[in-house]
mmCIF file with all atom_site columns, C-alpha atoms in Angstrom:
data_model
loop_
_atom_site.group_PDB
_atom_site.id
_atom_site.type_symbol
_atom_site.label_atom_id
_atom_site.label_alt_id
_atom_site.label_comp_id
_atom_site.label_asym_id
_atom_site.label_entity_id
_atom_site.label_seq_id
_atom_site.pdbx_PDB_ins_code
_atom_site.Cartn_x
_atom_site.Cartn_y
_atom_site.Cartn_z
_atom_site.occupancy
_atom_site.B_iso_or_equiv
_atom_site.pdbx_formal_charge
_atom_site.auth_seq_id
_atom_site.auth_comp_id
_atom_site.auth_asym_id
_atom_site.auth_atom_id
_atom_site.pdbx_PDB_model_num
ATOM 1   C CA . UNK A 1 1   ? -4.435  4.133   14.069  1.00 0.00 ? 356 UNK A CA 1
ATOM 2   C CA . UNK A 1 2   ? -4.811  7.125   11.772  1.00 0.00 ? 357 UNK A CA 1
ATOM 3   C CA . UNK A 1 3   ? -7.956  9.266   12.265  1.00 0.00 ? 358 UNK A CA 1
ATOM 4   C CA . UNK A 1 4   ? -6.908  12.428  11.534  1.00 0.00 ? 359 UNK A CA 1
ATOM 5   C CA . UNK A 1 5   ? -5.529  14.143  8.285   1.00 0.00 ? 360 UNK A CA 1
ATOM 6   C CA . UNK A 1 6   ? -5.939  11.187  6.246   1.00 0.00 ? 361 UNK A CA 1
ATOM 7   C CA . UNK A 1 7   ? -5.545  12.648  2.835   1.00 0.00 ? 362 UNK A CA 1
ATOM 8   C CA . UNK A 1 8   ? -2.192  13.677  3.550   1.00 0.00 ? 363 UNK A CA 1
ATOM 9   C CA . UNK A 1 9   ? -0.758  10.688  5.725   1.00 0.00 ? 364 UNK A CA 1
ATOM 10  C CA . UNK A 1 10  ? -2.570  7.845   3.718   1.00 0.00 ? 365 UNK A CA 1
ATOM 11  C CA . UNK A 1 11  ? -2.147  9.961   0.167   1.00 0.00 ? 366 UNK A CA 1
ATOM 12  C CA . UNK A 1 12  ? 0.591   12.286  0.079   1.00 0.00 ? 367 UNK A CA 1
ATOM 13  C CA . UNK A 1 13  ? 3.461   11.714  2.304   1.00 0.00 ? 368 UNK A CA 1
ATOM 14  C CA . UNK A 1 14  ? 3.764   8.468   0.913   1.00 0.00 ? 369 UNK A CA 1
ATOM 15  C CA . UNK A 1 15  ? 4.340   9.668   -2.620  1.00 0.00 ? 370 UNK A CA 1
ATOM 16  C CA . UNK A 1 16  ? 6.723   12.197  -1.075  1.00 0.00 ? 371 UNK A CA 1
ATOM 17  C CA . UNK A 1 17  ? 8.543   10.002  0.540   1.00 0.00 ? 372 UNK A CA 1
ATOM 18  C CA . UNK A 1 18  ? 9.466   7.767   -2.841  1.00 0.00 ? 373 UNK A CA 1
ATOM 19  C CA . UNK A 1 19  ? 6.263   5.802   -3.597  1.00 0.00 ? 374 UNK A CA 1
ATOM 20  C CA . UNK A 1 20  ? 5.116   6.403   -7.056  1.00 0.00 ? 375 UNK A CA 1
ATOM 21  C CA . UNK A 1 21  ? 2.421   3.759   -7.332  1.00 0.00 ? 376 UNK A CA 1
ATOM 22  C CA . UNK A 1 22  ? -0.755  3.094   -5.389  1.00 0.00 ? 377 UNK A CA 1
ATOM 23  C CA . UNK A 1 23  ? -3.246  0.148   -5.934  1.00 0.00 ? 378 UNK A CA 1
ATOM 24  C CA . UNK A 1 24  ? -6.435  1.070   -4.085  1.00 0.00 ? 379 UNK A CA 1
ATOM 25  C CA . UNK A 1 25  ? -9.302  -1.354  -3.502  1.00 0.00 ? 380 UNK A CA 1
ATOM 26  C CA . UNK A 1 26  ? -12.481 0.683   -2.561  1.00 0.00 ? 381 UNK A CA 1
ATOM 27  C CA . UNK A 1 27  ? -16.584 -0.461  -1.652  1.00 0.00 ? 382 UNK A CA 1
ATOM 28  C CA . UNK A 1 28  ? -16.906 3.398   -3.535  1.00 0.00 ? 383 UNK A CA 1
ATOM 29  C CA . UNK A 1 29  ? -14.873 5.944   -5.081  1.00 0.00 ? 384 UNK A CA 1
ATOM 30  C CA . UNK A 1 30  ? -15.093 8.991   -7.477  1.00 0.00 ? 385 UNK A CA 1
ATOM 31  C CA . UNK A 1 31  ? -14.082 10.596  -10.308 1.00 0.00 ? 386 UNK A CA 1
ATOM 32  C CA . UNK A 1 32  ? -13.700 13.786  -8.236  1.00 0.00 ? 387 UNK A CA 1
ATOM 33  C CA . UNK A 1 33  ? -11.321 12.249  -5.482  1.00 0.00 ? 388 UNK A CA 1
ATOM 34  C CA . UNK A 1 34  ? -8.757  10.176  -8.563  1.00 0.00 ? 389 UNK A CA 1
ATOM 35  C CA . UNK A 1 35  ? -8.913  14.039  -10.149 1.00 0.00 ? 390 UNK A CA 1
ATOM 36  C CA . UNK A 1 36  ? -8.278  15.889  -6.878  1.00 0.00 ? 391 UNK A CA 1
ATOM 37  C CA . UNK A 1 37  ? -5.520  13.701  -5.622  1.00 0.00 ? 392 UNK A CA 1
ATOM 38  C CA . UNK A 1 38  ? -3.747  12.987  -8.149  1.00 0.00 ? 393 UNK A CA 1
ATOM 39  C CA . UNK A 1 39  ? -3.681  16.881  -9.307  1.00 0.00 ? 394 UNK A CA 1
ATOM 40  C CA . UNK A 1 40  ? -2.469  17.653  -5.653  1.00 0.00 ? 395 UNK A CA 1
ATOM 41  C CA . UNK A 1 41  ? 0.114   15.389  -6.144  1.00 0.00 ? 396 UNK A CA 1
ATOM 42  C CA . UNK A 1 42  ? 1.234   17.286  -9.622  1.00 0.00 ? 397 UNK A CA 1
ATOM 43  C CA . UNK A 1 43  ? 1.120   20.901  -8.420  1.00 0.00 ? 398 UNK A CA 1
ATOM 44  C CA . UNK A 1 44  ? 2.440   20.798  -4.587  1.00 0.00 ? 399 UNK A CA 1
ATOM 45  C CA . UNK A 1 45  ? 4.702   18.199  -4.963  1.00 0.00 ? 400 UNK A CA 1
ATOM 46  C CA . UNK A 1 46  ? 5.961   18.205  -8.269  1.00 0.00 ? 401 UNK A CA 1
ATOM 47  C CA . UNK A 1 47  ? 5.409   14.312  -8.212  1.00 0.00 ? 402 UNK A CA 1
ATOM 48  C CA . UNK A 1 48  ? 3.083   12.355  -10.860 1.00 0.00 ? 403 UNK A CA 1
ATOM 49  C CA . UNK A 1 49  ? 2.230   8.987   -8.912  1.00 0.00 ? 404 UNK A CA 1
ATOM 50  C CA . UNK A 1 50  ? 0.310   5.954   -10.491 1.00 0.00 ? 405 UNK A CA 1
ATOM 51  C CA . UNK A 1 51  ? -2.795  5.220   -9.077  1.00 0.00 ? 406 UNK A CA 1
ATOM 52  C CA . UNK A 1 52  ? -4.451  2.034   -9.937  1.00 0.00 ? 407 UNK A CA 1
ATOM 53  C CA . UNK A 1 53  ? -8.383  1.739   -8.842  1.00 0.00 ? 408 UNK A CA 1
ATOM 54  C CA . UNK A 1 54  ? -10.768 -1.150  -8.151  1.00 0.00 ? 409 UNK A CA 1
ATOM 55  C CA . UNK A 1 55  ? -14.306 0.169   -6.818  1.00 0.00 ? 410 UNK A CA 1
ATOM 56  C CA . UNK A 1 56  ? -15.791 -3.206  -5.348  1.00 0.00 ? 411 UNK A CA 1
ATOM 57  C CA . UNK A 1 57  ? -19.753 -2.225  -4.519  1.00 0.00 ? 412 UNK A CA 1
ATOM 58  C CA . UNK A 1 58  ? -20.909 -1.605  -8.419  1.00 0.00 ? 413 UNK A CA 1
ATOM 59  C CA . UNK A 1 59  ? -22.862 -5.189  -8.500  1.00 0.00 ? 414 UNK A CA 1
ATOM 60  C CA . UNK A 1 60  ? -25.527 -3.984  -6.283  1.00 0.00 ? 415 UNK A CA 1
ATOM 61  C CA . UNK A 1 61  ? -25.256 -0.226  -6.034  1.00 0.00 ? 416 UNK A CA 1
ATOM 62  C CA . UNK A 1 62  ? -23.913 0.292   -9.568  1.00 0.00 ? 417 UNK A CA 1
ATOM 63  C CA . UNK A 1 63  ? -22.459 3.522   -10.448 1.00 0.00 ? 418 UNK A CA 1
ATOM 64  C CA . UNK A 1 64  ? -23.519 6.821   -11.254 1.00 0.00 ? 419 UNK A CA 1
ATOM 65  C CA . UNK A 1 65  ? -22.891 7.861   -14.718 1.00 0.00 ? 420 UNK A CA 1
ATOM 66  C CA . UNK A 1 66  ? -21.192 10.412  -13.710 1.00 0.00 ? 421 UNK A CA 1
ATOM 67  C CA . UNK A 1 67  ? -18.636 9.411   -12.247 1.00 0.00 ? 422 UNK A CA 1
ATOM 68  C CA . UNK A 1 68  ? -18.411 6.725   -14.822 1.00 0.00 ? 423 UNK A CA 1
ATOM 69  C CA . UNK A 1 69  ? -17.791 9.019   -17.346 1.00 0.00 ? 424 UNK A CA 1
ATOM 70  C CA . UNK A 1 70  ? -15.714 10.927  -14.771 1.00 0.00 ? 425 UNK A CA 1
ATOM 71  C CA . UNK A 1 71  ? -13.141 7.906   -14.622 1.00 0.00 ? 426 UNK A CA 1
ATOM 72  C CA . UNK A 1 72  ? -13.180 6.879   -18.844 1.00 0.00 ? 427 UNK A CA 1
ATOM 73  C CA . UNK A 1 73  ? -11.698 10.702  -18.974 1.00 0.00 ? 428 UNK A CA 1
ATOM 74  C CA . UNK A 1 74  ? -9.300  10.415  -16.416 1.00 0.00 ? 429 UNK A CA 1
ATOM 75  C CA . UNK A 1 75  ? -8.020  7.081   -17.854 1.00 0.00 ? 430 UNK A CA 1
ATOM 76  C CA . UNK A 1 76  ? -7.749  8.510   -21.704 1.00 0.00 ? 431 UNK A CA 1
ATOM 77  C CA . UNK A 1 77  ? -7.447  11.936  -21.646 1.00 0.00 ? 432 UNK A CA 1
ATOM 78  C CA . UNK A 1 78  ? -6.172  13.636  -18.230 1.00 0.00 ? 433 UNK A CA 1
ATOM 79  C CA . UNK A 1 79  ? -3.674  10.921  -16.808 1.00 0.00 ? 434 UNK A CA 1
ATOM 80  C CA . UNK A 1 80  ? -3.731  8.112   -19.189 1.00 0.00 ? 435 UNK A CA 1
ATOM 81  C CA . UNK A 1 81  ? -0.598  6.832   -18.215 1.00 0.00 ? 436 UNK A CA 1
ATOM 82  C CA . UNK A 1 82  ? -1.219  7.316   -14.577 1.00 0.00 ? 437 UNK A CA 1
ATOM 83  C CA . UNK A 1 83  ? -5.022  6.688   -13.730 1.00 0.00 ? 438 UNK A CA 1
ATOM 84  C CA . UNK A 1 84  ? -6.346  2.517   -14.490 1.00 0.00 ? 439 UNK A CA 1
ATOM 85  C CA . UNK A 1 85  ? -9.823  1.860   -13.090 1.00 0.00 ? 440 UNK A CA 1
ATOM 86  C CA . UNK A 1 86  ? -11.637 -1.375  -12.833 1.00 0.00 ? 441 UNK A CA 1
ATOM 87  C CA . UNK A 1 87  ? -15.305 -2.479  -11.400 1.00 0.00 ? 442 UNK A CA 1
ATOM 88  C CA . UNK A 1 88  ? -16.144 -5.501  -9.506  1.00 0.00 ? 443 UNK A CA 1
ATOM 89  C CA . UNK A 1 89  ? -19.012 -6.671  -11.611 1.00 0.00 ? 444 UNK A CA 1
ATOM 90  C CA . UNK A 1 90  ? -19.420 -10.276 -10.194 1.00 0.00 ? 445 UNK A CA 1
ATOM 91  C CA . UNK A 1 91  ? -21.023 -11.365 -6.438  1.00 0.00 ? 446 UNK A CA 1
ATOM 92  C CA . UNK A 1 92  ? -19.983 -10.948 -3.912  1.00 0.00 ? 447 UNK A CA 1
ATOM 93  C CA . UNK A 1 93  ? -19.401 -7.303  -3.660  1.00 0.00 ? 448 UNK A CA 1
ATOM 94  C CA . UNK A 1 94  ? -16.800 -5.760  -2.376  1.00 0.00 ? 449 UNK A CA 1
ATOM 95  C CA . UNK A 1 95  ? -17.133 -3.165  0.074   1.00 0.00 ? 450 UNK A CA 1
ATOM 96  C CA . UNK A 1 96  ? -13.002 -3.312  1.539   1.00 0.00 ? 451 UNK A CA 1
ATOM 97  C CA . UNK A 1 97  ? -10.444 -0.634  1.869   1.00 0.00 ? 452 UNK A CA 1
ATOM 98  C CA . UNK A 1 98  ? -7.107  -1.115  1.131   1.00 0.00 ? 453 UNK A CA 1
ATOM 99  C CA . UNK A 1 99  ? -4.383  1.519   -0.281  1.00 0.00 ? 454 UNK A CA 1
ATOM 100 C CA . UNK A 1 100 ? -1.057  -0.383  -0.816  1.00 0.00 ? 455 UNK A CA 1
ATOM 101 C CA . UNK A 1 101 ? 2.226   2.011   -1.958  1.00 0.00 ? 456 UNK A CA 1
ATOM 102 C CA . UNK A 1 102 ? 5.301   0.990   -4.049  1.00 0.00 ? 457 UNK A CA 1
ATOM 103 C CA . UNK A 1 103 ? 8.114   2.642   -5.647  1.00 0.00 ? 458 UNK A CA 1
ATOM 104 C CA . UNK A 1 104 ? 8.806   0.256   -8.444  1.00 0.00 ? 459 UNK A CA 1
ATOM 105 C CA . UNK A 1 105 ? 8.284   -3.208  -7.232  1.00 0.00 ? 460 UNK A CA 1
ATOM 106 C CA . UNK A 1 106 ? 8.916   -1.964  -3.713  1.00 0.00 ? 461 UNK A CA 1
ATOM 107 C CA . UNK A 1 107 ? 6.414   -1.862  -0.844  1.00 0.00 ? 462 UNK A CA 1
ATOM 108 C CA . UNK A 1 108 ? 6.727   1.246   0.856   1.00 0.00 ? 463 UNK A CA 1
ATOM 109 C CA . UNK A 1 109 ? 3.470   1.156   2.384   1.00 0.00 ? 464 UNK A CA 1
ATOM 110 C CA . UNK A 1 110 ? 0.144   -0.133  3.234   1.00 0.00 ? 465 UNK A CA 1
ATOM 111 C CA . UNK A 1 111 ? -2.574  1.172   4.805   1.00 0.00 ? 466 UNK A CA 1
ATOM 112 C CA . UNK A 1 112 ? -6.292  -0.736  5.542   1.00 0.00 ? 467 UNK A CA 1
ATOM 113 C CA . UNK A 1 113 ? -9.882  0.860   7.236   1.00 0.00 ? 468 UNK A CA 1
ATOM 114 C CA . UNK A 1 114 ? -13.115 2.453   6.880   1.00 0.00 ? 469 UNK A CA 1
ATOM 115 C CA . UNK A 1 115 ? -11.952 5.375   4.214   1.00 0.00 ? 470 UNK A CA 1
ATOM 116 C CA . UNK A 1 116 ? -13.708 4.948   0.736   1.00 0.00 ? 471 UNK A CA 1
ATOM 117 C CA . UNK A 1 117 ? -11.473 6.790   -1.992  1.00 0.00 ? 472 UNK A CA 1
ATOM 118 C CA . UNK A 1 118 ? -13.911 9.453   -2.001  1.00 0.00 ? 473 UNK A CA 1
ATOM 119 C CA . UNK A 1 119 ? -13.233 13.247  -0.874  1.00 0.00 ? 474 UNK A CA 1
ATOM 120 C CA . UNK A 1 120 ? -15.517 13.252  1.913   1.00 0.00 ? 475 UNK A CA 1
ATOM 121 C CA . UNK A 1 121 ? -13.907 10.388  3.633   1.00 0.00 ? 476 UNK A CA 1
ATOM 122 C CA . UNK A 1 122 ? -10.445 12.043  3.280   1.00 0.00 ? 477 UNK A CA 1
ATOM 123 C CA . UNK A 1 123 ? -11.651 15.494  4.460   1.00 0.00 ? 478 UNK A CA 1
ATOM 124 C CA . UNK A 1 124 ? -13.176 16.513  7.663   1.00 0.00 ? 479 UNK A CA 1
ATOM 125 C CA . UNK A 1 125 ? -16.581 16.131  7.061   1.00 0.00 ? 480 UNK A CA 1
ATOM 126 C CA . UNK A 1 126 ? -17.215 12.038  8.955   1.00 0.00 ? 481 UNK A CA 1
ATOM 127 C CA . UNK A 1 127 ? -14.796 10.092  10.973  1.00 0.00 ? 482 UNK A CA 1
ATOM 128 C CA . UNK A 1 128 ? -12.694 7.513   9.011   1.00 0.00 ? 483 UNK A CA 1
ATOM 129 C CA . UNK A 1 129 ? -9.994  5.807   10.146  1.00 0.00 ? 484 UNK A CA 1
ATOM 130 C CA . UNK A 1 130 ? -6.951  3.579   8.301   1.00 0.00 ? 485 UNK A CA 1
ATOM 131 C CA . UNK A 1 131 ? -4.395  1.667   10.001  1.00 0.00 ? 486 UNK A CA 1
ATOM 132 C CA . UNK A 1 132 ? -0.969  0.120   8.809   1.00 0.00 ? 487 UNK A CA 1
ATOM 133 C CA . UNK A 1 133 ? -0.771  -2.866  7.058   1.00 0.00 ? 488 UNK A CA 1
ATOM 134 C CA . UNK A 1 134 ? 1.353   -4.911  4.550   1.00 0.00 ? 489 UNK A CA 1
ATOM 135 C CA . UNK A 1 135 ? 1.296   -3.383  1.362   1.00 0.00 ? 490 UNK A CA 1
ATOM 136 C CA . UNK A 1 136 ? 2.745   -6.712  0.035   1.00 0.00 ? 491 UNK A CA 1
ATOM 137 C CA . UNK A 1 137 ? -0.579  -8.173  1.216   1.00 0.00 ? 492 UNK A CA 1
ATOM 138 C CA . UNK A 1 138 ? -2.411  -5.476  -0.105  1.00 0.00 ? 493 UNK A CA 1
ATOM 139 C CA . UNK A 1 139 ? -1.420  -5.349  -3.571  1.00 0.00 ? 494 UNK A CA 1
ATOM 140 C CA . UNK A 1 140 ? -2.405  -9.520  -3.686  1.00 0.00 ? 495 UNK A CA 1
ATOM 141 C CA . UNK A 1 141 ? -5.610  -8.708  -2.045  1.00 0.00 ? 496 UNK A CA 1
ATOM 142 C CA . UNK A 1 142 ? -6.017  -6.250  -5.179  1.00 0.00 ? 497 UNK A CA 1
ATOM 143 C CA . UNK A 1 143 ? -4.526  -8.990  -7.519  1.00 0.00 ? 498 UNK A CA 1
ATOM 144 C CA . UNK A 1 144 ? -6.808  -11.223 -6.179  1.00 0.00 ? 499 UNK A CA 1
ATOM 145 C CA . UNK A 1 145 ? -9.779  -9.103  -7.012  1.00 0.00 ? 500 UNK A CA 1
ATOM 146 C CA . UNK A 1 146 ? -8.923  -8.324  -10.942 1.00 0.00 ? 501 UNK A CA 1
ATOM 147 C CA . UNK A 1 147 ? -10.914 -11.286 -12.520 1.00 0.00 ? 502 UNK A CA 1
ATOM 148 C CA . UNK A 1 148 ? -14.096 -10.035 -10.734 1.00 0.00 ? 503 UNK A CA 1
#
């Protein structure tokens, strides 16, 4: 079980160890977490990763405009061949956390919990914790999810 420096076990070392794609599944997420990860990823490690988003609670909570707006500029202007973002707009909701890593079509890892993609989840600021899993079974959860 992982419950402490989340952003860099569950985010980075992944990437640094050969993954270059990640398909997330999260209840929330923001603009500000896609834009601080994935520029981490750019200036420490030299590595440009994929990251491909689902945020499941938006058909009861909705979303804020901001961050709406936040995500159409991240996926056309900033890292539009890195950053893909899609809403669960159909019941149920879908408030599940899932991060699965590839390189290519390969499944490096997968990791599953109580983290939203959101930067106070992966900081220090409330207790979150992830734990291994499948990332085979991940990415069809996330599959599974697209017609929503």
């Amino acid at each position: 079980m992982i419950t402490e420096n989340l952003f860099d076990k569950v985010l980075i070392d992944p990437a640094k160890n050969g993954a270059d794609t990640l398909y997330v599944v999260s209840g929330y997420a923001t603009a500000a977490m896609t834009f601080h990860h994935l520029e981490t990823l750019k200036k420490n490690h030299k590595k440009q990763i994929k990251i491909n988003l689902i945020v499941g609670m938006c058909p009861s909570d909705g979303l804020s405009l901001s961050n709406h707006k936040g995500f159409q500029q991240l996926a056309s202007v900033d890292f539009p061949d890195y950053f893909e973002c899609s809403y669960i707009v159909n019941d149920p909701q879908v408030h599940s956390k899932t991060y699965a890593w590839f390189q290519g079509k390969n499944p490096i890892c997968g990791f599953v919990g109580s983290a939203n993609y959101t930067q106070n989840a992966f900081s220090k600021a409330q207790r979150e914790l992830l734990i291994s899993c499948d990332p085979k079974l991940g990415l069809d959860y996330f599959k599974s999810l697209i017609s929503d």
